[in-house]
mmCIF file of N, CA and C in Angstrom:
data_model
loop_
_atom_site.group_PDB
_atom_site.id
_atom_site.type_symbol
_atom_site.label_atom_id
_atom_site.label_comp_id
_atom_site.label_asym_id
_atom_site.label_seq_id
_atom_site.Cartn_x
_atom_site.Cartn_y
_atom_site.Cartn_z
ATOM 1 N N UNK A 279 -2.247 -14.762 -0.459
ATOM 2 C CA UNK A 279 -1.826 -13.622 0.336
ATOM 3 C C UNK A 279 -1.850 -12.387 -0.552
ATOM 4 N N UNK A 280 -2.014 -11.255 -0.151
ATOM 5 C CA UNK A 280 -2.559 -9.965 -0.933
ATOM 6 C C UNK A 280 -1.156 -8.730 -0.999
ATOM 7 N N UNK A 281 -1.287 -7.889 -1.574
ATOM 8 C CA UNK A 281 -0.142 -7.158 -1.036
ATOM 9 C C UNK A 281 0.010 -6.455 0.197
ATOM 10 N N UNK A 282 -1.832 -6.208 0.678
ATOM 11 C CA UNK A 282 -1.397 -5.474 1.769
ATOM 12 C C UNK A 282 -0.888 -6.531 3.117
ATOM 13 N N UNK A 283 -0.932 -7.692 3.224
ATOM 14 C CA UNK A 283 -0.817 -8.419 3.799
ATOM 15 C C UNK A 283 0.832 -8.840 3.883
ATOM 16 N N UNK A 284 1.588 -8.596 2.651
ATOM 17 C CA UNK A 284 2.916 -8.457 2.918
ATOM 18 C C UNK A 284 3.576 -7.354 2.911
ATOM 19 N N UNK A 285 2.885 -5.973 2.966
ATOM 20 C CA UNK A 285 3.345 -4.884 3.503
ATOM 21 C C UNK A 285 3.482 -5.030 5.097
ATOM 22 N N UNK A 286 2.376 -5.462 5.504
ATOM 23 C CA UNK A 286 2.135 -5.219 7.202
ATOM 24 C C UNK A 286 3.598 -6.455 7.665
ATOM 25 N N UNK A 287 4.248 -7.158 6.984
ATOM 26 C CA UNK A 287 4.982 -7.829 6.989
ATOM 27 C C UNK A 287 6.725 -7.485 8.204
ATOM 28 N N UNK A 288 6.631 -6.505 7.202
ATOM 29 C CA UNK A 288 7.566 -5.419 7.034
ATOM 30 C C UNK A 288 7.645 -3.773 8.076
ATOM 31 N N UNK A 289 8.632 -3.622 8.804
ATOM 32 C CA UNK A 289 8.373 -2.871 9.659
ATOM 33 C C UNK A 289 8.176 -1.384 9.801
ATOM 34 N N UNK A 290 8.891 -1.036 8.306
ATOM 35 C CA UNK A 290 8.471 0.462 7.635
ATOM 36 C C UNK A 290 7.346 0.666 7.212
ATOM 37 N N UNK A 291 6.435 -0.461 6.778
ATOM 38 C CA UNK A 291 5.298 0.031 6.708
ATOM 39 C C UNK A 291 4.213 0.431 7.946
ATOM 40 N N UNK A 292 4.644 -0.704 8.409
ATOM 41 C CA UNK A 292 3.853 -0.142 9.960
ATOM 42 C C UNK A 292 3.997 0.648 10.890
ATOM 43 N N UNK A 293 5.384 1.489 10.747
ATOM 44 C CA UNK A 293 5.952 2.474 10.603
ATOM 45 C C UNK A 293 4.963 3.585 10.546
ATOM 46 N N UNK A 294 5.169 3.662 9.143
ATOM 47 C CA UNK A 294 3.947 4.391 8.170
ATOM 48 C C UNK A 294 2.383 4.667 8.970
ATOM 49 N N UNK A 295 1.658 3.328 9.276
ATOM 50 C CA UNK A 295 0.968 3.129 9.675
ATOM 51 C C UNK A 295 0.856 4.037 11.188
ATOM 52 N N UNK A 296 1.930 3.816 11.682
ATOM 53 C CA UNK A 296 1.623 3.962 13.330
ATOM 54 C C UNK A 296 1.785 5.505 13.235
ATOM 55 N N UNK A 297 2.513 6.445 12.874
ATOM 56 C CA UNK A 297 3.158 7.205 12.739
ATOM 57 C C UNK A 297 1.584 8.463 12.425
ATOM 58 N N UNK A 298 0.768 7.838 11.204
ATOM 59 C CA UNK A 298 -0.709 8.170 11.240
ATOM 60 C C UNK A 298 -1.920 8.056 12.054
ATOM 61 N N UNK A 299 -1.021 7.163 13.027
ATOM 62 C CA UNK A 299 -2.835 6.474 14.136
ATOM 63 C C UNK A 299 -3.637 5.825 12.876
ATOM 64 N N UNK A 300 -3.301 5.142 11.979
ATOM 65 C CA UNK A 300 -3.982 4.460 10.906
ATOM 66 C C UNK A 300 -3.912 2.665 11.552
ATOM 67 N N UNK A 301 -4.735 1.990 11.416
ATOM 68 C CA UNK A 301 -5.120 0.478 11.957
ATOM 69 C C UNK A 301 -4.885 -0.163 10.583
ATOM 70 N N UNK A 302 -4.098 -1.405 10.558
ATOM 71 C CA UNK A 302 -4.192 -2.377 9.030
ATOM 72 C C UNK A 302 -5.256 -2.187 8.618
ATOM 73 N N UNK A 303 -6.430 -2.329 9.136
ATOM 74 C CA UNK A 303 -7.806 -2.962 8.494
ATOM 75 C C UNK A 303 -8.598 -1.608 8.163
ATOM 76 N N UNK A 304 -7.824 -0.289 8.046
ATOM 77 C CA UNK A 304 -8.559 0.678 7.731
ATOM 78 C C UNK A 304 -7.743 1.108 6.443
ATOM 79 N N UNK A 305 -6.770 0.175 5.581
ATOM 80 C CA UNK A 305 -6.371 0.082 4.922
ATOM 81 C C UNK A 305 -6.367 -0.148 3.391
ATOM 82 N N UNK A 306 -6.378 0.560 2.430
ATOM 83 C CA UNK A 306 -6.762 0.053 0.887
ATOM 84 C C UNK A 306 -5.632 0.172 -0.122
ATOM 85 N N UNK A 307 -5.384 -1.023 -0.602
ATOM 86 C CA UNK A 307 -4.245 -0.209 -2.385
ATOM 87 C C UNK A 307 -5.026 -0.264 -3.050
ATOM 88 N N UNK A 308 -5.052 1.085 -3.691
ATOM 89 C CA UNK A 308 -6.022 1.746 -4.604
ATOM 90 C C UNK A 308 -5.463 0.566 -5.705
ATOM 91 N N UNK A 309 -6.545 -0.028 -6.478
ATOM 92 C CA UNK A 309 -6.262 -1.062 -7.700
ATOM 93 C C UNK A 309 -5.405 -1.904 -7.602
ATOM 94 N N UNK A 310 -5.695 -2.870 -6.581
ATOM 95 C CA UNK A 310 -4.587 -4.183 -6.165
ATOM 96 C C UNK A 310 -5.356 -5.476 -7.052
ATOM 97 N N UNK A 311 -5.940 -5.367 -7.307
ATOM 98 C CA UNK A 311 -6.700 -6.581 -8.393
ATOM 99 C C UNK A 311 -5.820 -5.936 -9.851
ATOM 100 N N UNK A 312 -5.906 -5.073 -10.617
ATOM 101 C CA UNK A 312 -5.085 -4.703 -11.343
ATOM 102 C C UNK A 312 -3.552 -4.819 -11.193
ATOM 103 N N UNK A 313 -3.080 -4.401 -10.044
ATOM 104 C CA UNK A 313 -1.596 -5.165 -9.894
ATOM 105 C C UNK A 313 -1.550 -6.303 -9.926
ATOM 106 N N UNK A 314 -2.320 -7.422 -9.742
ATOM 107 C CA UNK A 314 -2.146 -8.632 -9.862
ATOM 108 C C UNK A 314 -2.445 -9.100 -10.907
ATOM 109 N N UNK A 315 -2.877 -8.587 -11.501
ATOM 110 C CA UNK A 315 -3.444 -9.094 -13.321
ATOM 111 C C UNK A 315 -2.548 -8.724 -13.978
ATOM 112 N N UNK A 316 -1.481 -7.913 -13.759
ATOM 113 C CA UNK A 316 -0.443 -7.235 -14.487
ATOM 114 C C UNK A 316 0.568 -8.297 -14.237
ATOM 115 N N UNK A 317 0.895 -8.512 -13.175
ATOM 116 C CA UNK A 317 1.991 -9.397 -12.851
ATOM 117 C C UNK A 317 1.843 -11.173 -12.919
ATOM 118 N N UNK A 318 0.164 -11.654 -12.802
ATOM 119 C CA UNK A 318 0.060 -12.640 -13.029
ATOM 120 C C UNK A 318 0.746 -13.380 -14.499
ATOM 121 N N UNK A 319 0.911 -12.710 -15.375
ATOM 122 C CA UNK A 319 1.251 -13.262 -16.671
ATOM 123 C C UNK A 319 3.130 -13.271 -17.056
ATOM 124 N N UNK A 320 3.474 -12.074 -16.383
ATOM 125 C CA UNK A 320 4.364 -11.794 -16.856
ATOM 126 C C UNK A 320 5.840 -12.700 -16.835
ATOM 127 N N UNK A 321 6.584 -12.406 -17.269
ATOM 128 C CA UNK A 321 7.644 -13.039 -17.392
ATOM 129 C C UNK A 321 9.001 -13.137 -16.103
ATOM 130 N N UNK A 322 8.959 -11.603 -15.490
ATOM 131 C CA UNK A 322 9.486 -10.832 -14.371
ATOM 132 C C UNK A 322 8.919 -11.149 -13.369
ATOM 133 N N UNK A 323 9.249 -11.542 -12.009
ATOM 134 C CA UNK A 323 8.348 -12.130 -10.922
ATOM 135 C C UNK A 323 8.410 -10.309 -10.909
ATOM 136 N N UNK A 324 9.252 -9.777 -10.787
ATOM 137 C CA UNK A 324 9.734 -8.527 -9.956
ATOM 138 C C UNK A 324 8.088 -6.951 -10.433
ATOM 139 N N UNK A 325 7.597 -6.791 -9.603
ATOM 140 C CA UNK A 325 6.582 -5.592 -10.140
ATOM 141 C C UNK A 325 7.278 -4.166 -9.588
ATOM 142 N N UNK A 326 7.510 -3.242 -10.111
ATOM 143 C CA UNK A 326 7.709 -1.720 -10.012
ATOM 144 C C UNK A 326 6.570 -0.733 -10.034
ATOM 145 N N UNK A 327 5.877 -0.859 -9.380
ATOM 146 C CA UNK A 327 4.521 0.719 -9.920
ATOM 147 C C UNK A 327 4.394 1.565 -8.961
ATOM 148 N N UNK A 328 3.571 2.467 -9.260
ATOM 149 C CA UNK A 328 3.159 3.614 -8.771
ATOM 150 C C UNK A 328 2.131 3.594 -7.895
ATOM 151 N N UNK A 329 1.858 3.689 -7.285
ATOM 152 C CA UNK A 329 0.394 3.561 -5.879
ATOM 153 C C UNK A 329 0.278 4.263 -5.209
ATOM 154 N N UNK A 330 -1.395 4.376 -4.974
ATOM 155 C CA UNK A 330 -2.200 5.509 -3.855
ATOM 156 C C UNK A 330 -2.439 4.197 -3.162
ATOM 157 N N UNK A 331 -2.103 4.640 -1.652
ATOM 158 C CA UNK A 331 -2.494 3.489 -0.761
ATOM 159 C C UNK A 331 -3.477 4.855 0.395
ATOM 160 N N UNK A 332 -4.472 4.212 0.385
ATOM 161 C CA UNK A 332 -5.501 4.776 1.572
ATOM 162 C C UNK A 332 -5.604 4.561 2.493
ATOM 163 N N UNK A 333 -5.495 5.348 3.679
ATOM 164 C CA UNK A 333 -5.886 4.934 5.079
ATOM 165 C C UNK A 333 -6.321 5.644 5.755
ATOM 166 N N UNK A 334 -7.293 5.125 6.639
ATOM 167 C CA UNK A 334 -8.584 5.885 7.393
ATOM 168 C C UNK A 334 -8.313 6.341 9.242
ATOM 169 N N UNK A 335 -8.645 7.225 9.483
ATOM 170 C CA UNK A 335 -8.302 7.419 11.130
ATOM 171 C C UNK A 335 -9.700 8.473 11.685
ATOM 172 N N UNK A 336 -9.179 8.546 12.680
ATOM 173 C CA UNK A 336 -10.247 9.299 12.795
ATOM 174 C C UNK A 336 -10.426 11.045 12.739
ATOM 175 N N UNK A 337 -9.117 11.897 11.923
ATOM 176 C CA UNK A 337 -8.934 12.563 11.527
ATOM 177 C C UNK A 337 -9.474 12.486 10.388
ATOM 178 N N UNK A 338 -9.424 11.851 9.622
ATOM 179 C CA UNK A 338 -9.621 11.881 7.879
ATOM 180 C C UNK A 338 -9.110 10.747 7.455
ATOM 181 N N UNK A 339 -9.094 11.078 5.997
ATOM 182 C CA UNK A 339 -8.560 9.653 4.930
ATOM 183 C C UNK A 339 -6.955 10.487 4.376
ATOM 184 N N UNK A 340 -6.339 9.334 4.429
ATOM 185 C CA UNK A 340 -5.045 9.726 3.949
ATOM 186 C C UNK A 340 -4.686 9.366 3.054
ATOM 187 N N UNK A 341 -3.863 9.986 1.697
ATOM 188 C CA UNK A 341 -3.382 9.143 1.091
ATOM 189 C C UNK A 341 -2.386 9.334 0.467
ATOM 190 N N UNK A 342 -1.365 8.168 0.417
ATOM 191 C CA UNK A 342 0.026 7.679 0.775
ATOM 192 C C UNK A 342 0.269 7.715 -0.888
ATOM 193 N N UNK A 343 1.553 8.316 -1.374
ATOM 194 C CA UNK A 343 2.030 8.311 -2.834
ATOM 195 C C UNK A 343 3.238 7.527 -2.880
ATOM 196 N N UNK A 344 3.709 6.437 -3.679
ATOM 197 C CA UNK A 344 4.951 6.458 -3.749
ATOM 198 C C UNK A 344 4.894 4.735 -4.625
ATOM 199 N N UNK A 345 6.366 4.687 -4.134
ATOM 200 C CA UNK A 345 6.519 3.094 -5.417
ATOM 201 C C UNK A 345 5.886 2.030 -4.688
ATOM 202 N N UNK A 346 5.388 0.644 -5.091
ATOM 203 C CA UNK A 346 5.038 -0.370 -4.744
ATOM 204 C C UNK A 346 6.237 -1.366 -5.302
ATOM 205 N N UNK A 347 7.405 -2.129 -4.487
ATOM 206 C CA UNK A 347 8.355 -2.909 -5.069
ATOM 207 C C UNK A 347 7.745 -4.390 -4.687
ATOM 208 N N UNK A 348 7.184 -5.451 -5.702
ATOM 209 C CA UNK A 348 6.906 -6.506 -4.864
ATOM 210 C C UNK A 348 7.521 -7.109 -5.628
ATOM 211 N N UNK A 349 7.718 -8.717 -5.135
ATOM 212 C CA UNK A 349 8.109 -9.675 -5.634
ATOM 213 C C UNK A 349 7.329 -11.326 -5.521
ATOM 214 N N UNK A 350 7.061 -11.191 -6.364
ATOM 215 C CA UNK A 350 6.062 -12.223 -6.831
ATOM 216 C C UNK A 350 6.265 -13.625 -6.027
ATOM 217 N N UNK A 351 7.724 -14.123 -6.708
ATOM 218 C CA UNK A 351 8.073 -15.319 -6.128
ATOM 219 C C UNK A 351 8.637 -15.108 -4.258
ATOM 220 N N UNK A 352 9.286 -14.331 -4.245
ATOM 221 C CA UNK A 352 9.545 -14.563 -2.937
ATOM 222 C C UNK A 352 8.486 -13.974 -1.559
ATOM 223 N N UNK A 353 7.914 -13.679 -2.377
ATOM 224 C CA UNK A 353 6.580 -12.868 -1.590
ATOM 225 C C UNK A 353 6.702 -11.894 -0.747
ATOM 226 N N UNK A 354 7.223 -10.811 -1.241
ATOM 227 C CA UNK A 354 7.800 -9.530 -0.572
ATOM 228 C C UNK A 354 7.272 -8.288 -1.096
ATOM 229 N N UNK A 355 6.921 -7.567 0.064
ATOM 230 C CA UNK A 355 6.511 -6.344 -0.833
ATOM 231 C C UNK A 355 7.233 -4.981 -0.008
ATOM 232 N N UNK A 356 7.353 -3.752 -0.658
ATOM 233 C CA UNK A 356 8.043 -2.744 -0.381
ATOM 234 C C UNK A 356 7.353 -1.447 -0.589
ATOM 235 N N UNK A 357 6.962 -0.689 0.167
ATOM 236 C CA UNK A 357 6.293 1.051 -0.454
ATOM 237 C C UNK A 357 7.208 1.554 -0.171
ATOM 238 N N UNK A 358 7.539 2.537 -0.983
ATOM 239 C CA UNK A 358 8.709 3.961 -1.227
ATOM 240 C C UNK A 358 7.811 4.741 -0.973
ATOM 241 N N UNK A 359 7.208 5.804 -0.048
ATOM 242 C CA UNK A 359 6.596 6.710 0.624
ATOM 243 C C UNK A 359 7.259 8.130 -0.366
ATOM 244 N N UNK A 360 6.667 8.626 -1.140
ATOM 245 C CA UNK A 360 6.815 9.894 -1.634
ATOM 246 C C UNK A 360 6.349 11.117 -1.236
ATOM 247 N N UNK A 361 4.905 10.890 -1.017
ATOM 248 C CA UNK A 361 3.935 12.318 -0.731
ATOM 249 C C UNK A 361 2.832 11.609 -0.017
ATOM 250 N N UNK A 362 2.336 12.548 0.838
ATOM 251 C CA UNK A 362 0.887 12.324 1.162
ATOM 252 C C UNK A 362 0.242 13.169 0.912
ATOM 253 N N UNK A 363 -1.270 12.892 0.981
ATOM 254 C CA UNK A 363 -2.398 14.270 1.146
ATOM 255 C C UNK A 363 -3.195 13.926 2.185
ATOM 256 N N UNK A 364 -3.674 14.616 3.050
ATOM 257 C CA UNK A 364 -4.954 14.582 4.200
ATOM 258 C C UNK A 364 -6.304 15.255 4.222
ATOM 259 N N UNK A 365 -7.238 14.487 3.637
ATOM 260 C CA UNK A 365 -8.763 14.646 3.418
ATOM 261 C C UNK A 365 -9.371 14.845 4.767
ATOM 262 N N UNK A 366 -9.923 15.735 5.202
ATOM 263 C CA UNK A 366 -10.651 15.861 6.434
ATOM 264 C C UNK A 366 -11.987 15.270 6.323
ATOM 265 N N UNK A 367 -12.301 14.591 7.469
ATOM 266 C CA UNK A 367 -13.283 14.254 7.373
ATOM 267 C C UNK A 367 -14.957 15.293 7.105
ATOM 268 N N UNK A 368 -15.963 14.433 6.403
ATOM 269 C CA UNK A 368 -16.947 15.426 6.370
ATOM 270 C C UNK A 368 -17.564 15.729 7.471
ATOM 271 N N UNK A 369 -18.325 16.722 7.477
ATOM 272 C CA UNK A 369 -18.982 17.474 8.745
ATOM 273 C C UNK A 369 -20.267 17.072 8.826
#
């Protein structure tokens, strides 16, 4: 299971989601193979980072700033929503 897969879990994220007219599957965490290589080894199930999460509509691409709280063992994940920016689409 991936992180974005236990975001959509969770009802603030989809929240998030709906709130944009953004669809799960138009969805990206910028460097989620790197979060998992970070946390695969470690000692802490618990991960704290920083993340651009992307999402696509038919306005533009959005993208979402804020914390990523997951937890390894219990398989939970959390975004803290800080900032966004809105890319218009090209012409």
């Amino acid at each position: 299971m991936n992180i974005k897969e236990l975001l959509l879990n969770g009802k603030a994220f989809l929240t998030i989601l709906s709130d944009f007219a953004i669809e799960a599957k138009n969805v990206i965490i910028q460097d989620e193979d790197m979060l998992f290589r970070n946390i695969g080894g470690a000692k802490n199930p618990i991960l704290k980072e920083t993340v651009c999460i992307e999402g696509k509509n038919e306005e533009g691409i959005f993208n979402f700033f804020g914390t990523l709280h997951f937890n390894w063992l219990d398989k939970m994940a959390v975004f803290e929503m800080q900032g966004f920016e809105k890319i218009a689409p090209k012409s």
